[in-house]
CSV table of C-alpha atoms in Angstrom, one decimal:
chain,number,residue,atom,x,y,z
A,1170,MET,CA,-12.2,-4.1,-16.6
A,1171,ASN,CA,-15.4,-3.4,-14.7
A,1172,ALA,CA,-17.3,-6.7,-14.9
A,1173,ALA,CA,-20.8,-6.6,-13.5
A,1174,PRO,CA,-22.1,-9.5,-11.3
A,1175,VAL,CA,-23.5,-12.4,-13.1
A,1176,ASN,CA,-27.2,-11.6,-13.7
A,1177,PRO,CA,-28.5,-13.7,-16.7
A,1178,PRO,CA,-31.9,-12.6,-18.2
A,1179,PRO,CA,-34.9,-14.6,-17.3
A,1180,ARG,CA,-35.4,-17.4,-19.8
A,1181,LEU,CA,-37.7,-20.3,-20.3
A,1182,LEU,CA,-35.5,-22.9,-22.0
A,1183,MET,CA,-37.8,-24.9,-24.2
A,1184,GLY,CA,-35.3,-26.2,-26.7
A,1185,PRO,CA,-33.6,-29.6,-26.9
A,1186,GLY,CA,-31.4,-28.9,-24.0
A,1187,PRO,CA,-30.0,-27.4,-21.8
A,1188,ILE,CA,-33.3,-26.8,-20.0
A,1189,THR,CA,-34.2,-24.5,-17.2
A,1190,ALA,CA,-32.6,-26.2,-14.2
A,1191,ASP,CA,-34.9,-27.2,-11.3
A,1192,PRO,CA,-34.5,-24.5,-8.5
A,1193,ARG,CA,-34.0,-27.3,-6.0
A,1194,VAL,CA,-30.9,-28.5,-7.9
A,1195,LEU,CA,-29.5,-25.0,-8.0
A,1196,ARG,CA,-30.1,-24.6,-4.3
A,1197,ALA,CA,-28.2,-27.9,-3.6
A,1198,MET,CA,-25.3,-26.6,-5.8
A,1199,SER,CA,-25.0,-23.5,-3.6
A,1200,ALA,CA,-23.9,-25.6,-0.6
A,1201,GLN,CA,-20.5,-25.1,0.9
A,1202,LEU,CA,-17.6,-27.3,-0.2
A,1203,VAL,CA,-16.0,-30.0,1.9
A,1204,GLY,CA,-12.7,-31.9,1.3
A,1205,GLN,CA,-12.7,-34.7,-1.2
A,1206,TYR,CA,-12.0,-37.3,1.5
A,1207,ASP,CA,-14.2,-35.7,4.2
A,1208,PRO,CA,-16.5,-38.4,5.5
A,1209,ALA,CA,-19.5,-36.3,4.5
A,1210,MET,CA,-18.1,-36.1,0.9
A,1211,THR,CA,-17.5,-39.9,0.6
A,1212,ALA,CA,-20.9,-40.5,2.0
A,1213,TYR,CA,-22.4,-38.2,-0.7
A,1214,MET,CA,-20.5,-40.2,-3.3
A,1215,ASN,CA,-21.9,-43.4,-2.0
A,1216,GLU,CA,-25.4,-42.0,-2.0
A,1217,VAL,CA,-24.9,-40.8,-5.6
A,1218,MET,CA,-24.0,-44.3,-6.7
A,1219,ALA,CA,-27.1,-45.8,-5.0
A,1220,LEU,CA,-29.4,-43.1,-6.4
A,1221,TYR,CA,-28.2,-43.5,-10.0
A,1222,ARG,CA,-28.6,-47.3,-9.8
A,1223,GLU,CA,-32.3,-46.5,-9.4
A,1224,VAL,CA,-32.3,-43.9,-12.2
A,1225,PHE,CA,-30.6,-46.3,-14.6
A,1226,ARG,CA,-32.7,-49.3,-13.4
A,1227,THR,CA,-29.6,-51.4,-12.5
A,1228,ALA,CA,-27.9,-53.3,-9.8
A,1229,ASN,CA,-24.5,-52.4,-11.3
A,1230,ARG,CA,-22.0,-51.7,-8.5
A,1231,GLN,CA,-20.0,-49.5,-10.8
A,1232,THR,CA,-22.5,-46.7,-11.2
A,1233,LEU,CA,-20.9,-43.3,-10.6
A,1234,LEU,CA,-20.1,-39.9,-12.2
A,1235,VAL,CA,-17.6,-38.8,-14.7
A,1236,ASP,CA,-16.7,-35.1,-14.1
A,1237,GLY,CA,-17.5,-33.3,-17.3
A,1238,THR,CA,-20.4,-32.8,-19.6
A,1239,SER,CA,-22.2,-35.7,-21.1
A,1240,ARG,CA,-19.6,-36.0,-23.9
A,1241,ALA,CA,-17.0,-36.7,-21.2
A,1242,GLY,CA,-19.1,-39.7,-20.2
A,1243,ILE,CA,-19.2,-40.9,-23.8
A,1244,GLU,CA,-15.5,-40.5,-24.3
A,1245,ALA,CA,-14.8,-42.3,-21.0
A,1246,ALA,CA,-16.9,-45.2,-22.0
A,1247,LEU,CA,-15.4,-45.6,-25.4
A,1248,VAL,CA,-11.8,-44.9,-24.7
A,1249,SER,CA,-11.9,-47.3,-21.7
A,1250,LEU,CA,-13.6,-50.2,-23.7
A,1251,LEU,CA,-11.8,-49.8,-27.0
A,1252,GLU,CA,-8.1,-50.6,-27.7
A,1253,PRO,CA,-6.5,-49.5,-31.0
A,1254,GLY,CA,-7.7,-51.9,-33.7
A,1255,ASP,CA,-10.8,-53.1,-31.9
A,1256,ARG,CA,-14.0,-53.0,-34.1
A,1257,LEU,CA,-16.8,-50.6,-33.2
A,1258,LEU,CA,-20.2,-50.7,-34.8
A,1259,VAL,CA,-22.4,-47.6,-34.7
A,1260,PRO,CA,-25.9,-47.4,-36.2
A,1261,VAL,CA,-26.3,-43.7,-37.2
A,1262,PHE,CA,-29.7,-42.2,-37.3
A,1263,GLY,CA,-28.8,-38.6,-36.4
A,1264,ARG,CA,-26.0,-36.3,-35.4
A,1265,PHE,CA,-24.9,-38.1,-32.3
A,1266,GLY,CA,-24.3,-41.4,-34.0
A,1267,HIS,CA,-21.7,-39.6,-36.1
A,1268,LEU,CA,-20.3,-38.3,-32.8
A,1269,LEU,CA,-19.9,-41.9,-31.4
A,1270,ALA,CA,-18.2,-42.9,-34.7
A,1271,GLU,CA,-15.7,-40.0,-34.5
A,1272,ILE,CA,-14.9,-40.7,-30.9
A,1273,GLY,CA,-14.3,-44.3,-31.8
A,1274,GLU,CA,-11.9,-43.3,-34.5
A,1275,ARG,CA,-10.0,-41.1,-32.1
A,1276,CYS,CA,-9.7,-44.1,-29.8
A,1277,GLY,CA,-7.9,-45.9,-32.7
A,1278,ALA,CA,-10.8,-48.3,-33.3
A,1279,GLU,CA,-11.8,-49.8,-36.6
A,1280,VAL,CA,-15.2,-48.1,-36.9
A,1281,HIS,CA,-18.0,-49.4,-39.0
A,1282,THR,CA,-21.3,-47.6,-39.4
A,1283,ILE,CA,-24.8,-48.3,-40.8
A,1284,GLU,CA,-27.1,-45.4,-41.6
A,1285,THR,CA,-30.8,-44.7,-42.0
A,1286,ALA,CA,-32.6,-41.5,-43.0
A,1287,TRP,CA,-32.9,-38.9,-40.3
A,1288,GLY,CA,-36.3,-39.2,-38.8
A,1289,THR,CA,-36.3,-43.0,-38.8
A,1290,VAL,CA,-34.7,-45.7,-36.6
A,1291,PHE,CA,-33.3,-49.2,-37.1
A,1292,SER,CA,-35.1,-52.5,-36.7
A,1293,PRO,CA,-33.4,-55.1,-34.5
A,1294,GLU,CA,-32.9,-57.3,-37.6
A,1295,GLN,CA,-30.9,-54.5,-39.4
A,1296,ILE,CA,-28.7,-54.1,-36.4
A,1297,GLU,CA,-28.1,-57.9,-35.9
A,1298,GLU,CA,-27.3,-58.3,-39.6
A,1299,ALA,CA,-24.6,-55.6,-39.2
A,1300,VAL,CA,-23.3,-57.2,-36.0
A,1301,VAL,CA,-22.9,-60.6,-37.8
A,1302,ALA,CA,-21.1,-58.9,-40.7
A,1303,VAL,CA,-18.8,-56.7,-38.7
A,1304,ARG,CA,-18.3,-58.8,-35.5
A,1305,PRO,CA,-17.5,-55.8,-33.4
A,1306,LYS,CA,-16.2,-55.7,-29.8
A,1307,VAL,CA,-18.6,-52.9,-29.0
A,1308,LEU,CA,-22.0,-51.9,-30.4
A,1309,ALA,CA,-22.5,-48.2,-29.6
A,1310,VAL,CA,-26.0,-46.9,-29.9
A,1311,VAL,CA,-27.6,-43.5,-29.2
A,1312,HIS,CA,-30.8,-44.1,-27.4
A,1313,GLY,CA,-32.5,-40.7,-28.1
A,1314,ASP,CA,-31.0,-38.3,-30.7
A,1315,THR,CA,-32.2,-34.8,-30.1
A,1316,ALA,CA,-31.1,-33.8,-33.6
A,1317,THR,CA,-33.9,-35.9,-35.0
A,1318,THR,CA,-36.1,-36.4,-31.8
A,1319,MET,CA,-36.1,-40.1,-32.5
A,1320,ALA,CA,-35.6,-42.9,-29.9
A,1321,GLN,CA,-33.9,-46.1,-31.1
A,1322,PRO,CA,-35.5,-49.1,-29.5
A,1323,LEU,CA,-32.9,-51.0,-27.4
A,1324,ASP,CA,-34.9,-53.8,-25.7
A,1325,ASP,CA,-33.8,-56.5,-28.2
A,1326,LEU,CA,-30.2,-55.4,-28.6
A,1327,GLY,CA,-28.8,-56.8,-25.4
A,1328,GLU,CA,-29.8,-60.3,-26.3
A,1329,ILE,CA,-28.4,-59.8,-29.8
A,1330,CYS,CA,-25.1,-58.6,-28.3
A,1331,ARG,CA,-24.8,-61.4,-25.8
A,1332,ARG,CA,-25.5,-64.0,-28.5
A,1333,HIS,CA,-22.6,-62.6,-30.6
A,1334,ASP,CA,-20.3,-61.8,-27.6
A,1335,VAL,CA,-20.5,-58.0,-28.2
A,1336,LEU,CA,-20.5,-55.3,-25.5
A,1337,LEU,CA,-23.5,-52.9,-25.8
A,1338,TYR,CA,-23.0,-49.2,-25.0
A,1339,SER,CA,-25.8,-46.7,-25.1
A,1340,ASP,CA,-25.7,-42.9,-24.9
A,1341,ALA,CA,-28.8,-42.0,-22.9
A,1342,THR,CA,-28.0,-38.3,-22.6
A,1343,ALA,CA,-31.2,-37.0,-24.1
A,1344,SER,CA,-33.5,-39.8,-22.9
A,1345,LEU,CA,-32.7,-40.9,-19.3
A,1346,GLY,CA,-35.4,-39.9,-16.8
A,1347,GLY,CA,-38.0,-39.0,-19.4
A,1348,ASN,CA,-38.3,-42.2,-21.4
A,1349,PRO,CA,-38.2,-45.8,-20.4
A,1350,PHE,CA,-34.6,-47.0,-20.0
A,1351,GLU,CA,-33.9,-50.4,-18.5
A,1352,THR,CA,-30.2,-51.0,-18.2
A,1353,ASP,CA,-30.4,-54.5,-16.7
A,1354,ALA,CA,-33.6,-55.7,-18.3
A,1355,TRP,CA,-32.3,-54.7,-21.8
A,1356,GLY,CA,-28.9,-56.1,-21.2
A,1357,ILE,CA,-27.0,-52.8,-21.6
A,1358,ASP,CA,-23.4,-53.1,-20.6
A,1359,VAL,CA,-22.5,-49.4,-20.4
A,1360,ALA,CA,-24.8,-46.4,-20.4
A,1361,THR,CA,-23.9,-42.7,-20.0
A,1362,ALA,CA,-26.0,-39.6,-19.6
A,1363,GLY,CA,-25.9,-35.9,-18.7
A,1364,LEU,CA,-27.9,-33.7,-16.3
A,1365,GLN,CA,-29.1,-31.0,-18.7
A,1366,LYS,CA,-32.1,-32.7,-20.2
A,1367,CYS,CA,-34.7,-34.9,-18.5
A,1368,LEU,CA,-32.6,-35.0,-15.3
A,1369,GLY,CA,-33.4,-31.3,-14.7
A,1370,GLY,CA,-29.9,-30.0,-13.9
A,1371,PRO,CA,-27.1,-28.1,-15.5
A,1372,SER,CA,-24.5,-29.5,-17.9
A,1373,GLY,CA,-21.3,-30.6,-16.3
A,1374,SER,CA,-21.7,-34.1,-14.8
A,1375,ALA,CA,-22.0,-37.4,-16.6
A,1376,PRO,CA,-23.7,-40.3,-14.8
A,1377,ILE,CA,-22.4,-43.7,-16.0
A,1378,THR,CA,-23.1,-47.3,-15.2
A,1379,LEU,CA,-21.1,-50.4,-16.1
A,1380,SER,CA,-22.1,-54.1,-16.1
A,1381,ASP,CA,-19.8,-56.7,-14.7
A,1382,ARG,CA,-18.9,-57.7,-18.3
A,1383,ALA,CA,-17.8,-54.1,-19.0
A,1384,VAL,CA,-16.0,-53.8,-15.7
A,1385,ALA,CA,-14.0,-56.9,-16.5
A,1386,VAL,CA,-12.9,-55.3,-19.8
A,1387,VAL,CA,-11.9,-52.0,-18.2
A,1388,ASP,CA,-10.2,-53.7,-15.2
A,1389,GLY,CA,-8.2,-55.7,-17.7
A,1390,ARG,CA,-6.6,-52.4,-18.7
A,1391,ARG,CA,-6.0,-51.1,-15.2
A,1392,HIS,CA,-2.9,-49.1,-14.6
A,1393,VAL,CA,-2.3,-47.1,-11.4
A,1394,GLU,CA,-0.4,-43.9,-11.6
A,1395,ALA,CA,3.2,-44.2,-10.5
A,1396,GLY,CA,2.9,-41.5,-7.9
A,1397,ILE,CA,0.2,-43.4,-5.9
A,1398,ALA,CA,0.9,-47.0,-6.8
A,1399,GLU,CA,1.3,-49.5,-4.0
A,1400,ALA,CA,2.9,-53.0,-3.9
A,1401,GLY,CA,0.8,-55.3,-6.0
A,1402,ASP,CA,-0.5,-52.5,-8.3
A,1403,VAL,CA,0.8,-54.2,-11.5
A,1404,GLY,CA,-0.4,-52.8,-14.8
A,1405,ARG,CA,-2.6,-55.0,-16.9
A,1406,GLY,CA,-3.2,-55.0,-20.7
A,1407,VAL,CA,-3.1,-52.0,-23.0
A,1408,ARG,CA,-3.2,-48.8,-20.9
A,1409,ILE,CA,-6.3,-46.6,-21.5
A,1410,ALA,CA,-5.3,-43.8,-23.8
A,1411,SER,CA,-6.8,-41.0,-21.7
A,1412,ASN,CA,-5.7,-40.3,-18.1
A,1413,TYR,CA,-8.6,-38.1,-17.1
A,1414,LEU,CA,-11.3,-40.3,-18.7
A,1415,ASP,CA,-9.7,-43.6,-17.5
A,1416,LEU,CA,-12.6,-45.5,-16.0
A,1417,ALA,CA,-10.3,-48.0,-14.3
A,1418,GLN,CA,-8.7,-45.1,-12.3
A,1419,ILE,CA,-12.1,-43.4,-11.8
A,1420,MET,CA,-13.6,-46.6,-10.4
A,1421,ASP,CA,-10.6,-46.9,-8.0
A,1422,TYR,CA,-11.4,-43.3,-6.9
A,1423,TRP,CA,-15.0,-44.0,-6.2
A,1424,GLY,CA,-14.3,-47.4,-4.7
A,1425,PRO,CA,-13.2,-48.5,-1.2
A,1426,ARG,CA,-9.5,-47.6,-1.9
A,1427,ARG,CA,-10.3,-44.0,-2.8
A,1428,LEU,CA,-7.2,-43.8,-4.9
A,1429,ASN,CA,-6.6,-40.2,-5.8
A,1430,HIS,CA,-7.4,-39.6,-9.5
A,1431,HIS,CA,-8.7,-36.0,-9.6
A,1432,THR,CA,-10.4,-33.7,-7.2
A,1433,GLU,CA,-14.1,-34.5,-7.4
A,1434,ALA,CA,-16.2,-31.6,-8.8
A,1435,THR,CA,-18.0,-31.2,-5.5
A,1436,THR,CA,-20.6,-28.6,-6.6
A,1437,MET,CA,-21.5,-30.7,-9.6
A,1438,LEU,CA,-21.8,-33.8,-7.4
A,1439,TYR,CA,-24.3,-31.9,-5.2
A,1440,GLY,CA,-26.3,-31.1,-8.3
A,1441,ALA,CA,-26.2,-34.6,-9.8
A,1442,ARG,CA,-27.2,-36.0,-6.4
A,1443,GLU,CA,-30.2,-33.7,-6.2
A,1444,CYS,CA,-31.2,-34.5,-9.8
A,1445,ALA,CA,-31.3,-38.2,-9.0
A,1446,ARG,CA,-32.8,-37.7,-5.5
A,1447,LEU,CA,-35.8,-35.8,-7.0
A,1448,LEU,CA,-36.3,-38.4,-9.7
A,1449,VAL,CA,-36.3,-41.2,-7.2
A,1450,GLU,CA,-38.6,-39.3,-4.9
A,1451,GLU,CA,-41.0,-38.8,-7.7
A,1452,GLY,CA,-40.7,-42.3,-8.9
A,1453,ILE,CA,-38.9,-43.1,-12.2
A,1454,ASP,CA,-42.2,-44.5,-13.8
A,1455,CYS,CA,-44.0,-41.3,-12.7
A,1456,ALA,CA,-41.3,-39.1,-14.2
A,1457,VAL,CA,-41.5,-40.9,-17.5
A,1458,ALA,CA,-45.3,-40.6,-17.4
A,1459,ARG,CA,-45.0,-36.9,-16.7
A,1460,HIS,CA,-42.7,-36.4,-19.7
A,1461,ALA,CA,-45.0,-38.4,-21.9
A,1462,LEU,CA,-48.0,-36.3,-20.8
A,1463,HIS,CA,-46.4,-33.0,-21.4
A,1464,GLY,CA,-44.7,-34.2,-24.6
A,1465,GLN,CA,-48.1,-35.3,-25.9
A,1466,ALA,CA,-49.6,-32.0,-25.0
A,1467,MET,CA,-46.8,-30.1,-26.9
A,1468,LEU,CA,-47.2,-32.4,-29.9
A,1469,ALA,CA,-51.0,-31.8,-30.0
A,1470,GLY,CA,-50.3,-28.1,-29.5
A,1471,VAL,CA,-48.0,-27.7,-32.5
A,1472,LEU,CA,-50.4,-29.7,-34.6
A,1473,GLY,CA,-53.1,-27.4,-33.4
A,1474,LEU,CA,-51.1,-24.5,-34.7
A,1475,GLY,CA,-51.0,-26.1,-38.1
A,1476,LEU,CA,-47.3,-27.1,-38.0
A,1477,GLU,CA,-46.1,-30.3,-39.6
A,1478,VAL,CA,-44.2,-32.6,-37.3
A,1479,PHE,CA,-40.9,-34.1,-38.5
A,1480,GLY,CA,-40.0,-37.8,-38.3
A,1481,ASP,CA,-41.6,-41.1,-37.4
A,1482,LEU,CA,-44.0,-40.3,-34.5
A,1483,GLU,CA,-44.0,-44.0,-33.4
A,1484,HIS,CA,-40.4,-43.6,-32.3
A,1485,LYS,CA,-40.4,-40.0,-31.1
A,1486,MET,CA,-38.9,-39.3,-27.7
A,1487,ASN,CA,-41.3,-38.1,-25.0
A,1488,ASN,CA,-39.4,-35.0,-24.3
A,1489,VAL,CA,-38.8,-33.2,-27.6
A,1490,VAL,CA,-40.7,-32.6,-30.9
A,1491,ALA,CA,-39.4,-31.3,-34.2
A,1492,VAL,CA,-41.6,-29.3,-36.5
A,1493,HIS,CA,-41.0,-28.1,-40.1
A,1494,ILE,CA,-40.6,-24.4,-40.3
A,1495,PRO,CA,-43.5,-23.0,-42.4
A,1496,ASP,CA,-42.7,-21.9,-45.9
A,1497,GLY,CA,-41.7,-18.2,-46.1
A,1498,VAL,CA,-40.8,-18.0,-42.4
A,1499,ASP,CA,-37.2,-17.1,-41.4
A,1500,GLY,CA,-36.7,-19.7,-38.7
A,1501,ASP,CA,-33.8,-17.9,-36.9
A,1502,ARG,CA,-35.7,-14.6,-36.9
A,1503,ALA,CA,-38.8,-16.3,-35.5
A,1504,ARG,CA,-36.7,-17.9,-32.8
A,1505,ALA,CA,-35.1,-14.5,-32.0
A,1506,ALA,CA,-38.5,-12.9,-31.7
A,1507,LEU,CA,-39.6,-15.7,-29.3
A,1508,LEU,CA,-36.6,-15.0,-27.2
A,1509,ASP,CA,-36.7,-11.2,-27.3
A,1510,ASP,CA,-40.4,-10.8,-26.8
A,1511,PHE,CA,-41.3,-13.7,-24.6
A,1512,GLY,CA,-38.0,-14.9,-23.0
A,1513,ILE,CA,-38.5,-18.4,-24.5
A,1514,GLU,CA,-35.8,-20.3,-26.3
A,1515,ILE,CA,-36.5,-23.1,-28.8
A,1516,GLY,CA,-33.9,-24.7,-31.0
A,1517,THR,CA,-33.2,-25.4,-34.7
A,1518,SER,CA,-31.3,-28.6,-35.6
A,1519,PHE,CA,-28.0,-29.7,-37.3
A,1520,GLY,CA,-26.8,-30.9,-40.6
A,1521,PRO,CA,-29.5,-31.6,-43.2
A,1522,LEU,CA,-32.2,-30.3,-40.8
A,1523,HIS,CA,-30.5,-27.0,-39.9
A,1524,GLY,CA,-32.8,-24.1,-40.7
A,1525,LYS,CA,-35.6,-26.6,-41.7
A,1526,VAL,CA,-37.1,-27.6,-38.4
A,1527,TRP,CA,-37.6,-26.1,-34.9
A,1528,ARG,CA,-37.0,-28.4,-31.9
A,1529,ILE,CA,-39.2,-27.8,-28.9
A,1530,GLY,CA,-38.4,-29.6,-25.6
A,1531,THR,CA,-40.6,-30.5,-22.7
A,1532,MET,CA,-38.1,-32.0,-20.2
A,1533,GLY,CA,-36.9,-32.0,-16.7
A,1534,HIS,CA,-38.2,-29.0,-14.7
A,1535,ASN,CA,-40.0,-27.7,-17.8
A,1536,ALA,CA,-42.1,-30.9,-18.3
A,1537,ARG,CA,-45.1,-29.1,-16.8
A,1538,LYS,CA,-48.4,-27.6,-17.9
A,1539,ASP,CA,-47.7,-23.9,-17.6
A,1540,ALA,CA,-44.5,-24.1,-19.5
A,1541,VAL,CA,-46.2,-26.0,-22.4
A,1542,LEU,CA,-49.1,-23.6,-22.6
A,1543,THR,CA,-47.0,-20.5,-22.3
A,1544,THR,CA,-44.7,-21.7,-25.1
A,1545,LEU,CA,-47.6,-22.5,-27.4
A,1546,ALA,CA,-49.3,-19.2,-26.8
A,1547,ALA,CA,-46.1,-17.3,-27.5
A,1548,LEU,CA,-45.3,-19.3,-30.6
A,1549,GLU,CA,-48.8,-18.5,-31.9
A,1550,GLN,CA,-48.0,-14.8,-31.7
A,1551,VAL,CA,-44.7,-15.2,-33.4
A,1552,LEU,CA,-46.2,-17.2,-36.2
A,1553,ARG,CA,-48.9,-14.5,-36.7
A,1554,GLN,CA,-46.3,-11.8,-36.8
A,1555,ALA,CA,-44.5,-13.8,-39.5
A,1556,GLY,CA,-47.7,-14.0,-41.6
A,1557,VAL,CA,-48.6,-17.6,-40.9
A,1558,PRO,CA,-52.4,-18.1,-40.8
A,1559,VAL,CA,-53.1,-19.9,-37.5
A,1560,THR,CA,-56.3,-20.7,-35.7
A,1561,ALA,CA,-56.7,-18.4,-32.6
A,1562,GLY,CA,-55.9,-20.4,-29.6
A,1563,GLY,CA,-55.4,-23.5,-31.7
A,1564,GLY,CA,-52.2,-24.6,-30.0
A,1565,VAL,CA,-53.2,-24.0,-26.4
A,1566,GLY,CA,-56.7,-25.4,-27.0
A,1567,ALA,CA,-55.3,-28.7,-28.4
A,1568,ALA,CA,-52.9,-29.0,-25.5
A,1569,ARG,CA,-55.6,-28.3,-23.0
A,1570,GLU,CA,-57.6,-31.2,-24.5
A,1571,VAL,CA,-54.7,-33.5,-23.8
A,1572,TYR,CA,-54.6,-32.3,-20.2
A,1573,ALA,CA,-58.4,-32.6,-19.9
């Protein structure tokens, strides 16, 4: 086999994620490896913990990385919190609520769901009513579901959970860094994310933060592997079902004992560190405001092209918008034309929205003016080619008014 060197085509990834990685993150990931217990490496690990405390807006000591995509972080959180038979409540307002429910079932939990129509979110009263009825150990909520582009308000849920002695977990994969997210102020016990959206990096590392309440639950299930256990390492509680995603062991690896659990994914750690460093350097509030500005420009632009926006705009995430595919337009063919002719990728959606909407992202490195205007100009040409009557320059003009 004669395999050519890796040379991907130039792309502007303006879908719901992954996005075009920040060049500074890619440069950081090209750095040479060091051993997992090299003082430089453990220093980087400590820096990562400190940086992500700022990103998550938390003082949680247990703020670290799970090696794997954002789904690895989700599974690590749920498999470490839930024992077989525990009750899990999941409010489902899009594809990824269904994912949390499935993972909970795989953990052996007794899973309860409430559902609302895609494009809407839950009120705090609806969620509290379900909490009272189910009395779960864990309430697991997606913050931003890219399948619908909606952001579920979380600011009242921590108080509800504490009042009813429930742990609050949030999947912030699609929202962290581009939308307000206040781990401590909102009373979130566990939150996980991924790099490939607003954080501006590649998929492959899952930042996670755990409150003291959550740490106590995980530590109550702590078991050290036989091959590295020392005197006094007595197992507690029901052993966490996954070895690789065992947060008790992962916390020991990142903690002062540095108990070997796996070989840290050094290159991904470099990338995750740079993602957080750049956000902290910019200022989290400034990064959220940047995503809000360019998201608003994209929203104005697609409306300027005459497209109909999907969902409740009051609860739309800053970083992605969904638009109904115009009647008579082959959505996949139009997306292919955008990719082939302009090197720009946008997405469709899942389930009931598959083939009915396009999802256009403005996040991470692509939350910038030139990316928004270029995408709108190209989309106008694709719509014209498909026979859609559009006002010349309507998308770009509307976006420019937002910037003005």
